[in-house]
């Protein structure tokens, strides 16, 4: 499972509807896999921040390339990559079911 897939499943709670699209149950809409690129698109990365804040995580950033969600940090070439990196660390180590980080 790659970073984007782990985040979509375990943090956002999306389900792969077909090989090429996610289904967002909360908003009742389909999202093409190619259209969700949180490491390249800051708006997509901020969806992750919003969801993790709903789960009780506190988001802090240090400049444009480092972030933290509580005690979990991430870094990247830009803010979107840093958010994706930190979120993946949370999603990858979580033993909770998808959508319940």
PDB file of N, CA and C in Angstrom:
ATOM      1  N   UNK A   1       0.849  -1.161   0.000  1.00  0.00           N
ATOM      2  CA  UNK A   1       0.000   0.000   0.000  1.00  0.00           C
ATOM      3  C   UNK A   1       0.910   1.244   0.000  1.00  0.00           C
ATOM      4  N   UNK A   2       0.719   2.144  -0.964  1.00  0.00           N
ATOM      5  CA  UNK A   2       1.543   3.346  -1.015  1.00  0.00           C
ATOM      6  C   UNK A   2       1.006   4.416  -0.058  1.00  0.00           C
ATOM      7  N   UNK A   3       1.724   5.526   0.059  1.00  0.00           N
ATOM      8  CA  UNK A   3       1.350   6.571   1.013  1.00  0.00           C
ATOM      9  C   UNK A   3      -0.056   7.091   0.772  1.00  0.00           C
ATOM     10  N   UNK A   4      -0.355   7.436  -0.462  1.00  0.00           N
ATOM     11  CA  UNK A   4      -1.660   8.010  -0.778  1.00  0.00           C
ATOM     12  C   UNK A   4      -2.780   7.024  -0.468  1.00  0.00           C
ATOM     13  N   UNK A   5      -2.591   5.777  -0.807  1.00  0.00           N
ATOM     14  CA  UNK A   5      -3.616   4.761  -0.556  1.00  0.00           C
ATOM     15  C   UNK A   5      -3.826   4.551   0.945  1.00  0.00           C
ATOM     16  N   UNK A   6      -2.753   4.482   1.701  1.00  0.00           N
ATOM     17  CA  UNK A   6      -2.867   4.301   3.152  1.00  0.00           C
ATOM     18  C   UNK A   6      -3.605   5.477   3.791  1.00  0.00           C
ATOM     19  N   UNK A   7      -3.291   6.674   3.359  1.00  0.00           N
ATOM     20  CA  UNK A   7      -3.942   7.867   3.900  1.00  0.00           C
ATOM     21  C   UNK A   7      -5.423   7.889   3.521  1.00  0.00           C
ATOM     22  N   UNK A   8      -5.717   7.619   2.254  1.00  0.00           N
ATOM     23  CA  UNK A   8      -7.113   7.627   1.800  1.00  0.00           C
ATOM     24  C   UNK A   8      -7.949   6.607   2.575  1.00  0.00           C
ATOM     25  N   UNK A   9      -7.421   5.423   2.771  1.00  0.00           N
ATOM     26  CA  UNK A   9      -8.164   4.371   3.460  1.00  0.00           C
ATOM     27  C   UNK A   9      -8.227   4.584   4.973  1.00  0.00           C
ATOM     28  N   UNK A  10      -7.073   4.772   5.590  1.00  0.00           N
ATOM     29  CA  UNK A  10      -6.996   4.738   7.046  1.00  0.00           C
ATOM     30  C   UNK A  10      -7.296   6.065   7.722  1.00  0.00           C
ATOM     31  N   UNK A  11      -7.077   7.168   7.042  1.00  0.00           N
ATOM     32  CA  UNK A  11      -7.354   8.461   7.662  1.00  0.00           C
ATOM     33  C   UNK A  11      -8.662   9.036   7.147  1.00  0.00           C
ATOM     34  N   UNK A  12      -8.813   9.078   5.826  1.00  0.00           N
ATOM     35  CA  UNK A  12     -10.018   9.681   5.259  1.00  0.00           C
ATOM     36  C   UNK A  12     -11.200   8.716   5.245  1.00  0.00           C
ATOM     37  N   UNK A  13     -10.944   7.425   5.384  1.00  0.00           N
ATOM     38  CA  UNK A  13     -12.025   6.444   5.416  1.00  0.00           C
ATOM     39  C   UNK A  13     -12.616   6.133   4.058  1.00  0.00           C
ATOM     40  N   UNK A  14     -11.884   6.454   2.994  1.00  0.00           N
ATOM     41  CA  UNK A  14     -12.371   6.186   1.653  1.00  0.00           C
ATOM     42  C   UNK A  14     -12.180   4.709   1.319  1.00  0.00           C
ATOM     43  N   UNK A  15     -13.035   4.228   0.452  1.00  0.00           N
ATOM     44  CA  UNK A  15     -12.942   2.848  -0.030  1.00  0.00           C
ATOM     45  C   UNK A  15     -12.672   2.871  -1.526  1.00  0.00           C
ATOM     46  N   UNK A  16     -11.839   1.945  -1.970  1.00  0.00           N
ATOM     47  CA  UNK A  16     -11.565   1.838  -3.396  1.00  0.00           C
ATOM     48  C   UNK A  16     -12.793   1.202  -4.041  1.00  0.00           C
ATOM     49  N   UNK A  17     -13.493   1.987  -4.867  1.00  0.00           N
ATOM     50  CA  UNK A  17     -14.716   1.525  -5.504  1.00  0.00           C
ATOM     51  C   UNK A  17     -14.414   0.684  -6.733  1.00  0.00           C
ATOM     52  N   UNK A  18     -13.460   1.139  -7.487  1.00  0.00           N
ATOM     53  CA  UNK A  18     -12.927   0.423  -8.647  1.00  0.00           C
ATOM     54  C   UNK A  18     -11.440   0.647  -8.621  1.00  0.00           C
ATOM     55  N   UNK A  19     -10.738   0.068  -9.531  1.00  0.00           N
ATOM     56  CA  UNK A  19      -9.284   0.231  -9.568  1.00  0.00           C
ATOM     57  C   UNK A  19      -8.874   1.680  -9.773  1.00  0.00           C
ATOM     58  N   UNK A  20      -9.792   2.514 -10.284  1.00  0.00           N
ATOM     59  CA  UNK A  20      -9.416   3.883 -10.638  1.00  0.00           C
ATOM     60  C   UNK A  20     -10.183   4.981  -9.890  1.00  0.00           C
ATOM     61  N   UNK A  21     -10.938   4.608  -8.843  1.00  0.00           N
ATOM     62  CA  UNK A  21     -11.646   5.656  -8.112  1.00  0.00           C
ATOM     63  C   UNK A  21     -11.963   5.250  -6.678  1.00  0.00           C
ATOM     64  N   UNK A  22     -11.915   6.267  -5.819  1.00  0.00           N
ATOM     65  CA  UNK A  22     -12.273   6.126  -4.415  1.00  0.00           C
ATOM     66  C   UNK A  22     -13.720   6.527  -4.239  1.00  0.00           C
ATOM     67  N   UNK A  23     -14.333   6.037  -3.151  1.00  0.00           N
ATOM     68  CA  UNK A  23     -15.654   6.534  -2.784  1.00  0.00           C
ATOM     69  C   UNK A  23     -15.552   7.132  -1.389  1.00  0.00           C
ATOM     70  N   UNK A  24     -15.918   8.386  -1.290  1.00  0.00           N
ATOM     71  CA  UNK A  24     -15.928   9.119  -0.034  1.00  0.00           C
ATOM     72  C   UNK A  24     -17.335   9.014   0.546  1.00  0.00           C
ATOM     73  N   UNK A  25     -17.514   8.142   1.550  1.00  0.00           N
ATOM     74  CA  UNK A  25     -18.832   7.917   2.136  1.00  0.00           C
ATOM     75  C   UNK A  25     -19.375   9.154   2.844  1.00  0.00           C
ATOM     76  N   UNK A  26     -18.498   9.909   3.474  1.00  0.00           N
ATOM     77  CA  UNK A  26     -18.911  11.084   4.222  1.00  0.00           C
ATOM     78  C   UNK A  26     -19.558  12.130   3.318  1.00  0.00           C
ATOM     79  N   UNK A  27     -18.969  12.353   2.149  1.00  0.00           N
ATOM     80  CA  UNK A  27     -19.484  13.344   1.207  1.00  0.00           C
ATOM     81  C   UNK A  27     -20.271  12.729   0.066  1.00  0.00           C
ATOM     82  N   UNK A  28     -20.385  11.400   0.083  1.00  0.00           N
ATOM     83  CA  UNK A  28     -21.166  10.664  -0.916  1.00  0.00           C
ATOM     84  C   UNK A  28     -20.747  11.003  -2.346  1.00  0.00           C
ATOM     85  N   UNK A  29     -19.414  10.905  -2.607  1.00  0.00           N
ATOM     86  CA  UNK A  29     -18.955  11.191  -3.960  1.00  0.00           C
ATOM     87  C   UNK A  29     -17.769  10.316  -4.330  1.00  0.00           C
ATOM     88  N   UNK A  30     -17.588  10.169  -5.637  1.00  0.00           N
ATOM     89  CA  UNK A  30     -16.468   9.415  -6.181  1.00  0.00           C
ATOM     90  C   UNK A  30     -15.309  10.369  -6.445  1.00  0.00           C
ATOM     91  N   UNK A  31     -14.096   9.886  -6.182  1.00  0.00           N
ATOM     92  CA  UNK A  31     -12.890  10.659  -6.435  1.00  0.00           C
ATOM     93  C   UNK A  31     -11.961   9.801  -7.283  1.00  0.00           C
ATOM     94  N   UNK A  32     -11.667  10.230  -8.497  1.00  0.00           N
ATOM     95  CA  UNK A  32     -10.714   9.460  -9.302  1.00  0.00           C
ATOM     96  C   UNK A  32      -9.367   9.371  -8.579  1.00  0.00           C
ATOM     97  N   UNK A  33      -8.759   8.209  -8.612  1.00  0.00           N
ATOM     98  CA  UNK A  33      -7.473   7.988  -7.946  1.00  0.00           C
ATOM     99  C   UNK A  33      -6.450   9.018  -8.417  1.00  0.00           C
ATOM    100  N   UNK A  34      -6.460   9.320  -9.693  1.00  0.00           N
ATOM    101  CA  UNK A  34      -5.487  10.267 -10.245  1.00  0.00           C
ATOM    102  C   UNK A  34      -5.734  11.709  -9.789  1.00  0.00           C
ATOM    103  N   UNK A  35      -6.922  11.990  -9.256  1.00  0.00           N
ATOM    104  CA  UNK A  35      -7.250  13.351  -8.815  1.00  0.00           C
ATOM    105  C   UNK A  35      -6.891  13.622  -7.360  1.00  0.00           C
ATOM    106  N   UNK A  36      -6.499  12.605  -6.599  1.00  0.00           N
ATOM    107  CA  UNK A  36      -6.121  12.814  -5.199  1.00  0.00           C
ATOM    108  C   UNK A  36      -4.619  12.657  -5.069  1.00  0.00           C
ATOM    109  N   UNK A  37      -3.919  13.791  -4.975  1.00  0.00           N
ATOM    110  CA  UNK A  37      -2.467  13.791  -4.906  1.00  0.00           C
ATOM    111  C   UNK A  37      -2.020  14.722  -3.770  1.00  0.00           C
ATOM    112  N   UNK A  38      -2.150  14.269  -2.527  1.00  0.00           N
ATOM    113  CA  UNK A  38      -1.861  15.148  -1.396  1.00  0.00           C
ATOM    114  C   UNK A  38      -0.402  15.578  -1.279  1.00  0.00           C
ATOM    115  N   UNK A  39       0.513  14.817  -1.845  1.00  0.00           N
ATOM    116  CA  UNK A  39       1.918  15.207  -1.771  1.00  0.00           C
ATOM    117  C   UNK A  39       2.274  16.300  -2.781  1.00  0.00           C
ATOM    118  N   UNK A  40       1.381  16.550  -3.734  1.00  0.00           N
ATOM    119  CA  UNK A  40       1.621  17.564  -4.757  1.00  0.00           C
ATOM    120  C   UNK A  40       0.645  18.736  -4.670  1.00  0.00           C
ATOM    121  N   UNK A  41      -0.490  18.535  -4.020  1.00  0.00           N
ATOM    122  CA  UNK A  41      -1.546  19.542  -3.988  1.00  0.00           C
ATOM    123  C   UNK A  41      -1.845  19.911  -2.538  1.00  0.00           C
ATOM    124  N   UNK A  42      -1.580  21.153  -2.172  1.00  0.00           N
ATOM    125  CA  UNK A  42      -1.765  21.578  -0.782  1.00  0.00           C
ATOM    126  C   UNK A  42      -3.219  21.494  -0.341  1.00  0.00           C
ATOM    127  N   UNK A  43      -4.158  21.755  -1.235  1.00  0.00           N
ATOM    128  CA  UNK A  43      -5.576  21.629  -0.864  1.00  0.00           C
ATOM    129  C   UNK A  43      -5.912  20.197  -0.456  1.00  0.00           C
ATOM    130  N   UNK A  44      -5.374  19.231  -1.167  1.00  0.00           N
ATOM    131  CA  UNK A  44      -5.600  17.821  -0.823  1.00  0.00           C
ATOM    132  C   UNK A  44      -4.947  17.497   0.515  1.00  0.00           C
ATOM    133  N   UNK A  45      -3.743  18.015   0.725  1.00  0.00           N
ATOM    134  CA  UNK A  45      -3.047  17.775   1.993  1.00  0.00           C
ATOM    135  C   UNK A  45      -3.823  18.379   3.158  1.00  0.00           C
ATOM    136  N   UNK A  46      -4.437  19.519   2.938  1.00  0.00           N
ATOM    137  CA  UNK A  46      -5.202  20.164   4.008  1.00  0.00           C
ATOM    138  C   UNK A  46      -6.467  19.387   4.359  1.00  0.00           C
ATOM    139  N   UNK A  47      -6.993  18.582   3.426  1.00  0.00           N
ATOM    140  CA  UNK A  47      -8.106  17.671   3.760  1.00  0.00           C
ATOM    141  C   UNK A  47      -7.657  16.681   4.832  1.00  0.00           C
ATOM    142  N   UNK A  48      -6.435  16.225   4.712  1.00  0.00           N
ATOM    143  CA  UNK A  48      -5.870  15.294   5.686  1.00  0.00           C
ATOM    144  C   UNK A  48      -5.716  15.984   7.038  1.00  0.00           C
ATOM    145  N   UNK A  49      -5.212  17.213   7.018  1.00  0.00           N
ATOM    146  CA  UNK A  49      -5.056  17.978   8.265  1.00  0.00           C
ATOM    147  C   UNK A  49      -6.407  18.128   8.954  1.00  0.00           C
ATOM    148  N   UNK A  50      -7.413  18.506   8.197  1.00  0.00           N
ATOM    149  CA  UNK A  50      -8.760  18.698   8.760  1.00  0.00           C
ATOM    150  C   UNK A  50      -9.278  17.407   9.407  1.00  0.00           C
ATOM    151  N   UNK A  51      -9.087  16.298   8.717  1.00  0.00           N
ATOM    152  CA  UNK A  51      -9.583  15.013   9.233  1.00  0.00           C
ATOM    153  C   UNK A  51      -8.818  14.597  10.490  1.00  0.00           C
ATOM    154  N   UNK A  52      -7.503  14.764  10.478  1.00  0.00           N
ATOM    155  CA  UNK A  52      -6.732  14.401  11.661  1.00  0.00           C
ATOM    156  C   UNK A  52      -7.075  15.298  12.848  1.00  0.00           C
ATOM    157  N   UNK A  53      -7.371  16.560  12.597  1.00  0.00           N
ATOM    158  CA  UNK A  53      -7.804  17.443  13.682  1.00  0.00           C
ATOM    159  C   UNK A  53      -9.144  16.978  14.253  1.00  0.00           C
ATOM    160  N   UNK A  54     -10.017  16.448  13.412  1.00  0.00           N
ATOM    161  CA  UNK A  54     -11.284  15.881  13.897  1.00  0.00           C
ATOM    162  C   UNK A  54     -11.032  14.679  14.798  1.00  0.00           C
ATOM    163  N   UNK A  55      -9.957  13.948  14.544  1.00  0.00           N
ATOM    164  CA  UNK A  55      -9.586  12.797  15.370  1.00  0.00           C
ATOM    165  C   UNK A  55      -8.842  13.207  16.637  1.00  0.00           C
ATOM    166  N   UNK A  56      -8.575  14.513  16.802  1.00  0.00           N
ATOM    167  CA  UNK A  56      -7.937  14.994  18.008  1.00  0.00           C
ATOM    168  C   UNK A  56      -6.465  15.320  17.889  1.00  0.00           C
ATOM    169  N   UNK A  57      -5.906  15.217  16.703  1.00  0.00           N
ATOM    170  CA  UNK A  57      -4.504  15.569  16.498  1.00  0.00           C
ATOM    171  C   UNK A  57      -4.370  17.088  16.401  1.00  0.00           C
ATOM    172  N   UNK A  58      -3.251  17.607  16.876  1.00  0.00           N
ATOM    173  CA  UNK A  58      -2.944  19.023  16.757  1.00  0.00           C
ATOM    174  C   UNK A  58      -1.884  19.189  15.677  1.00  0.00           C
ATOM    175  N   UNK A  59      -2.176  20.053  14.715  1.00  0.00           N
ATOM    176  CA  UNK A  59      -1.280  20.291  13.591  1.00  0.00           C
ATOM    177  C   UNK A  59      -0.422  21.513  13.872  1.00  0.00           C
ATOM    178  N   UNK A  60       0.892  21.351  13.726  1.00  0.00           N
ATOM    179  CA  UNK A  60       1.812  22.485  13.825  1.00  0.00           C
ATOM    180  C   UNK A  60       2.809  22.377  12.680  1.00  0.00           C
ATOM    181  N   UNK A  61       3.233  23.533  12.189  1.00  0.00           N
ATOM    182  CA  UNK A  61       4.226  23.505  11.112  1.00  0.00           C
ATOM    183  C   UNK A  61       5.427  24.338  11.497  1.00  0.00           C
ATOM    184  N   UNK A  62       6.575  23.902  11.002  1.00  0.00           N
ATOM    185  CA  UNK A  62       7.842  24.609  11.208  1.00  0.00           C
ATOM    186  C   UNK A  62       8.352  24.998   9.830  1.00  0.00           C
ATOM    187  N   UNK A  63       8.061  26.200   9.412  1.00  0.00           N
ATOM    188  CA  UNK A  63       8.466  26.623   8.076  1.00  0.00           C
ATOM    189  C   UNK A  63       7.594  25.991   7.016  1.00  0.00           C
ATOM    190  N   UNK A  64       8.167  25.838   5.831  1.00  0.00           N
ATOM    191  CA  UNK A  64       7.409  25.308   4.700  1.00  0.00           C
ATOM    192  C   UNK A  64       7.699  23.848   4.390  1.00  0.00           C
ATOM    193  N   UNK A  65       8.498  23.195   5.239  1.00  0.00           N
ATOM    194  CA  UNK A  65       8.866  21.829   4.883  1.00  0.00           C
ATOM    195  C   UNK A  65       8.859  20.843   6.053  1.00  0.00           C
ATOM    196  N   UNK A  66       8.380  21.261   7.228  1.00  0.00           N
ATOM    197  CA  UNK A  66       8.288  20.359   8.371  1.00  0.00           C
ATOM    198  C   UNK A  66       6.977  20.586   9.110  1.00  0.00           C
ATOM    199  N   UNK A  67       6.335  19.479   9.492  1.00  0.00           N
ATOM    200  CA  UNK A  67       5.079  19.554  10.241  1.00  0.00           C
ATOM    201  C   UNK A  67       5.065  18.508  11.345  1.00  0.00           C
ATOM    202  N   UNK A  68       4.119  18.678  12.249  1.00  0.00           N
ATOM    203  CA  UNK A  68       3.895  17.700  13.313  1.00  0.00           C
ATOM    204  C   UNK A  68       2.398  17.550  13.528  1.00  0.00           C
ATOM    205  N   UNK A  69       2.005  16.332  13.788  1.00  0.00           N
ATOM    206  CA  UNK A  69       0.676  16.004  14.299  1.00  0.00           C
ATOM    207  C   UNK A  69       0.937  15.390  15.670  1.00  0.00           C
ATOM    208  N   UNK A  70       0.710  16.164  16.724  1.00  0.00           N
ATOM    209  CA  UNK A  70       1.080  15.767  18.076  1.00  0.00           C
ATOM    210  C   UNK A  70       2.558  15.403  18.098  1.00  0.00           C
ATOM    211  N   UNK A  71       2.885  14.174  18.355  1.00  0.00           N
ATOM    212  CA  UNK A  71       4.282  13.742  18.466  1.00  0.00           C
ATOM    213  C   UNK A  71       4.860  13.170  17.168  1.00  0.00           C
ATOM    214  N   UNK A  72       4.058  13.118  16.115  1.00  0.00           N
ATOM    215  CA  UNK A  72       4.502  12.523  14.848  1.00  0.00           C
ATOM    216  C   UNK A  72       4.893  13.635  13.872  1.00  0.00           C
ATOM    217  N   UNK A  73       6.124  13.589  13.401  1.00  0.00           N
ATOM    218  CA  UNK A  73       6.609  14.614  12.494  1.00  0.00           C
ATOM    219  C   UNK A  73       6.784  14.105  11.084  1.00  0.00           C
ATOM    220  N   UNK A  74       6.858  15.070  10.165  1.00  0.00           N
ATOM    221  CA  UNK A  74       7.102  14.746   8.771  1.00  0.00           C
ATOM    222  C   UNK A  74       7.830  15.890   8.099  1.00  0.00           C
ATOM    223  N   UNK A  75       8.556  15.561   7.057  1.00  0.00           N
ATOM    224  CA  UNK A  75       9.304  16.569   6.312  1.00  0.00           C
ATOM    225  C   UNK A  75       9.197  16.279   4.829  1.00  0.00           C
ATOM    226  N   UNK A  76       9.396  17.314   4.038  1.00  0.00           N
ATOM    227  CA  UNK A  76       9.354  17.154   2.594  1.00  0.00           C
ATOM    228  C   UNK A  76       9.913  18.379   1.915  1.00  0.00           C
ATOM    229  N   UNK A  77       9.890  18.365   0.599  1.00  0.00           N
ATOM    230  CA  UNK A  77      10.389  19.493  -0.175  1.00  0.00           C
ATOM    231  C   UNK A  77       9.469  20.699  -0.062  1.00  0.00           C
ATOM    232  N   UNK A  78       8.213  20.453   0.299  1.00  0.00           N
ATOM    233  CA  UNK A  78       7.236  21.526   0.470  1.00  0.00           C
ATOM    234  C   UNK A  78       6.235  21.113   1.553  1.00  0.00           C
ATOM    235  N   UNK A  79       5.306  21.980   1.865  1.00  0.00           N
ATOM    236  CA  UNK A  79       4.349  21.716   2.938  1.00  0.00           C
ATOM    237  C   UNK A  79       3.456  20.515   2.636  1.00  0.00           C
ATOM    238  N   UNK A  80       2.998  20.393   1.399  1.00  0.00           N
ATOM    239  CA  UNK A  80       2.137  19.262   1.030  1.00  0.00           C
ATOM    240  C   UNK A  80       2.866  17.926   1.239  1.00  0.00           C
ATOM    241  N   UNK A  81       4.117  17.851   0.847  1.00  0.00           N
ATOM    242  CA  UNK A  81       4.892  16.623   1.046  1.00  0.00           C
ATOM    243  C   UNK A  81       5.107  16.337   2.532  1.00  0.00           C
ATOM    244  N   UNK A  82       5.355  17.368   3.305  1.00  0.00           N
ATOM    245  CA  UNK A  82       5.574  17.185   4.742  1.00  0.00           C
ATOM    246  C   UNK A  82       4.307  16.666   5.421  1.00  0.00           C
ATOM    247  N   UNK A  83       3.158  17.216   5.070  1.00  0.00           N
ATOM    248  CA  UNK A  83       1.884  16.762   5.635  1.00  0.00           C
ATOM    249  C   UNK A  83       1.638  15.306   5.256  1.00  0.00           C
ATOM    250  N   UNK A  84       1.867  14.975   4.003  1.00  0.00           N
ATOM    251  CA  UNK A  84       1.664  13.602   3.530  1.00  0.00           C
ATOM    252  C   UNK A  84       2.594  12.637   4.257  1.00  0.00           C
ATOM    253  N   UNK A  85       3.831  13.033   4.454  1.00  0.00           N
ATOM    254  CA  UNK A  85       4.813  12.194   5.146  1.00  0.00           C
ATOM    255  C   UNK A  85       4.384  11.924   6.587  1.00  0.00           C
ATOM    256  N   UNK A  86       3.988  12.974   7.302  1.00  0.00           N
ATOM    257  CA  UNK A  86       3.562  12.797   8.695  1.00  0.00           C
ATOM    258  C   UNK A  86       2.278  11.974   8.779  1.00  0.00           C
ATOM    259  N   UNK A  87       1.334  12.260   7.896  1.00  0.00           N
ATOM    260  CA  UNK A  87       0.069  11.516   7.907  1.00  0.00           C
ATOM    261  C   UNK A  87       0.304  10.041   7.604  1.00  0.00           C
ATOM    262  N   UNK A  88       1.217   9.767   6.696  1.00  0.00           N
ATOM    263  CA  UNK A  88       1.525   8.373   6.393  1.00  0.00           C
ATOM    264  C   UNK A  88       2.136   7.671   7.592  1.00  0.00           C
ATOM    265  N   UNK A  89       2.959   8.371   8.334  1.00  0.00           N
ATOM    266  CA  UNK A  89       3.533   7.777   9.551  1.00  0.00           C
ATOM    267  C   UNK A  89       2.430   7.381  10.524  1.00  0.00           C
ATOM    268  N   UNK A  90       1.408   8.197  10.619  1.00  0.00           N
ATOM    269  CA  UNK A  90       0.273   7.881  11.497  1.00  0.00           C
ATOM    270  C   UNK A  90      -0.520   6.714  10.926  1.00  0.00           C
ATOM    271  N   UNK A  91      -0.842   6.778   9.648  1.00  0.00           N
ATOM    272  CA  UNK A  91      -1.662   5.738   9.011  1.00  0.00           C
ATOM    273  C   UNK A  91      -0.948   4.399   8.988  1.00  0.00           C
ATOM    274  N   UNK A  92       0.346   4.413   8.743  1.00  0.00           N
ATOM    275  CA  UNK A  92       1.119   3.177   8.612  1.00  0.00           C
ATOM    276  C   UNK A  92       1.295   2.456   9.943  1.00  0.00           C
ATOM    277  N   UNK A  93       1.309   3.191  11.041  1.00  0.00           N
ATOM    278  CA  UNK A  93       1.526   2.563  12.345  1.00  0.00           C
ATOM    279  C   UNK A  93       0.237   2.319  13.110  1.00  0.00           C
ATOM    280  N   UNK A  94      -0.858   2.765  12.570  1.00  0.00           N
ATOM    281  CA  UNK A  94      -2.133   2.617  13.261  1.00  0.00           C
ATOM    282  C   UNK A  94      -2.631   1.178  13.175  1.00  0.00           C
ATOM    283  N   UNK A  95      -3.050   0.647  14.303  1.00  0.00           N
ATOM    284  CA  UNK A  95      -3.617  -0.699  14.304  1.00  0.00           C
ATOM    285  C   UNK A  95      -5.138  -0.639  14.285  1.00  0.00           C
ATOM    286  N   UNK A  96      -5.686   0.550  14.187  1.00  0.00           N
ATOM    287  CA  UNK A  96      -7.134   0.718  14.139  1.00  0.00           C
ATOM    288  C   UNK A  96      -7.644   0.465  12.729  1.00  0.00           C
ATOM    289  N   UNK A  97      -8.936   0.150  12.595  1.00  0.00           N
ATOM    290  CA  UNK A  97      -9.505  -0.074  11.278  1.00  0.00           C
ATOM    291  C   UNK A  97      -9.443   1.184  10.407  1.00  0.00           C
ATOM    292  N   UNK A  98      -9.594   1.000   9.096  1.00  0.00           N
ATOM    293  CA  UNK A  98      -9.590   2.121   8.171  1.00  0.00           C
ATOM    294  C   UNK A  98     -10.618   3.164   8.588  1.00  0.00           C
ATOM    295  N   UNK A  99     -10.244   4.434   8.494  1.00  0.00           N
ATOM    296  CA  UNK A  99     -11.147   5.526   8.819  1.00  0.00           C
ATOM    297  C   UNK A  99     -11.221   5.849  10.303  1.00  0.00           C
ATOM    298  N   UNK A 100     -10.381   5.210  11.131  1.00  0.00           N
ATOM    299  CA  UNK A 100     -10.426   5.438  12.587  1.00  0.00           C
ATOM    300  C   UNK A 100      -9.036   5.598  13.157  1.00  0.00           C
ATOM    301  N   UNK A 101      -8.294   6.543  12.667  1.00  0.00           N
ATOM    302  CA  UNK A 101      -6.918   6.750  13.151  1.00  0.00           C
ATOM    303  C   UNK A 101      -6.962   7.277  14.557  1.00  0.00           C
TER     304      UNK A 101
END
